[in-house]
């Protein structure tokens, strides 16, 4: 796999070497190593600080391997992944899965319950109904009703004792779009911790993971994209040892009968969420940031604001489109990290 991996960027820069003798210089040298490649259908850019360039390259290779392993577990685009195998099995057929996937499915089920269905990865039948992986279409009422019946986590049965899973309908399948990047970044963070990396920044298809700080006593600076004008930012977040995920309808969409529909679906209704703005979540766990940015966007600005108000562990920024541009609110937990911009 490594020999076939296409590296898009290879940049090496020595940022600082102490000037107090050769031995001290070797101990204090900081080398930044950067790589960018395409994994899980999107770009992954990593920049990390190490003492030796070759060490940084080896660590980044392990990071890429970790993402590839996550993809082999959860991808719904691959027939040979564990979730892909489950999605392709006959209705009612028990499929052997790994203990790791058993644990993950249990965690996802808990988030489905705690978000009251605003997050639910078992939406494959709805994706098919809208043909979101094709040219797009408007499903009629009967098609949508059937798709809703086949969607929802209750249509996936997991047996923890035998490490097997089955789906109730041939139309039922899991999609990793609302948790996949965060899940992979969770494994990336583990690799970096195991190697003692003190400073790193990863951008995985727009979701960021910041380890340590960019420079001494400073945090990483992450821009939050304007939900209307993606090349502009509505805010800057300064974070350390956290992940930042944003959900909106401005990146992926279909156009049917002269109308644009975003790819984020409300699992409860089967309808695309209106493009009202975006939700950005800051959390230590990348998968939680990924899941909650989607769930809160589905719930809407008012409910998202109420949900986030008293949270002391998760930062939430809500950007709402208006005639005057973008209006934004954020919860108290985000105060130390948040720098708004005028728009």
GROMACS .gro file of N, CA and C in nm, residues 83 86 97 100-110 153 156 158 165 174 179:
model
   60
   83UNK      N    1  -1.798  -0.266   0.715
   83UNK     CA    2  -1.932  -0.209   0.698
   83UNK      C    3  -1.983  -0.235   0.558
   86UNK      N    4  -2.119  -0.583   0.548
   86UNK     CA    5  -2.249  -0.587   0.613
   86UNK      C    6  -2.356  -0.526   0.523
   97UNK      N    7  -1.826  -0.968   1.240
   97UNK     CA    8  -1.756  -0.841   1.244
   97UNK      C    9  -1.653  -0.844   1.356
  100UNK      N   10  -1.377  -0.454   1.737
  100UNK     CA   11  -1.365  -0.309   1.723
  100UNK      C   12  -1.490  -0.249   1.661
  101UNK      N   13  -1.546  -0.317   1.561
  101UNK     CA   14  -1.667  -0.265   1.498
  101UNK      C   15  -1.788  -0.283   1.590
  102UNK      N   16  -1.789  -0.392   1.667
  102UNK     CA   17  -1.897  -0.410   1.766
  102UNK      C   18  -1.899  -0.292   1.862
  103UNK      N   19  -1.782  -0.255   1.912
  103UNK     CA   20  -1.773  -0.141   2.004
  103UNK      C   21  -1.818  -0.012   1.938
  104UNK      N   22  -1.773   0.010   1.815
  104UNK     CA   23  -1.810   0.132   1.743
  104UNK      C   24  -1.960   0.139   1.720
  105UNK      N   25  -2.021   0.031   1.678
  105UNK     CA   26  -2.166   0.032   1.653
  105UNK      C   27  -2.243   0.061   1.781
  106UNK      N   28  -2.194   0.008   1.893
  106UNK     CA   29  -2.258   0.039   2.021
  106UNK      C   30  -2.247   0.186   2.055
  107UNK      N   31  -2.133   0.246   2.027
  107UNK     CA   32  -2.114   0.388   2.052
  107UNK      C   33  -2.204   0.472   1.962
  108UNK      N   34  -2.213   0.434   1.835
  108UNK     CA   35  -2.300   0.507   1.742
  108UNK      C   36  -2.446   0.498   1.785
  109UNK      N   37  -2.487   0.380   1.831
  109UNK     CA   38  -2.625   0.363   1.877
  109UNK      C   39  -2.655   0.456   1.994
  110UNK      N   40  -2.558   0.474   2.083
  110UNK     CA   41  -2.577   0.565   2.196
  110UNK      C   42  -2.596   0.709   2.148
  153UNK      N   43  -3.133   0.324   1.298
  153UNK     CA   44  -3.043   0.227   1.360
  153UNK      C   45  -3.117   0.104   1.412
  156UNK      N   46  -3.059  -0.223   1.228
  156UNK     CA   47  -2.933  -0.297   1.240
  156UNK      C   48  -2.933  -0.368   1.375
  158UNK      N   49  -2.709  -0.600   1.635
  158UNK     CA   50  -2.573  -0.640   1.670
  158UNK      C   51  -2.578  -0.737   1.787
  165UNK      N   52  -2.351  -0.904   1.311
  165UNK     CA   53  -2.451  -0.800   1.288
  165UNK      C   54  -2.533  -0.839   1.166
  174UNK      N   55  -2.558   0.124   0.622
  174UNK     CA   56  -2.491   0.227   0.702
  174UNK      C   57  -2.404   0.315   0.614
  179UNK      N   58  -1.961   1.045   1.063
  179UNK     CA   59  -1.870   1.011   1.172
  179UNK      C   60  -1.735   0.959   1.124
   0.00000   0.00000   0.00000
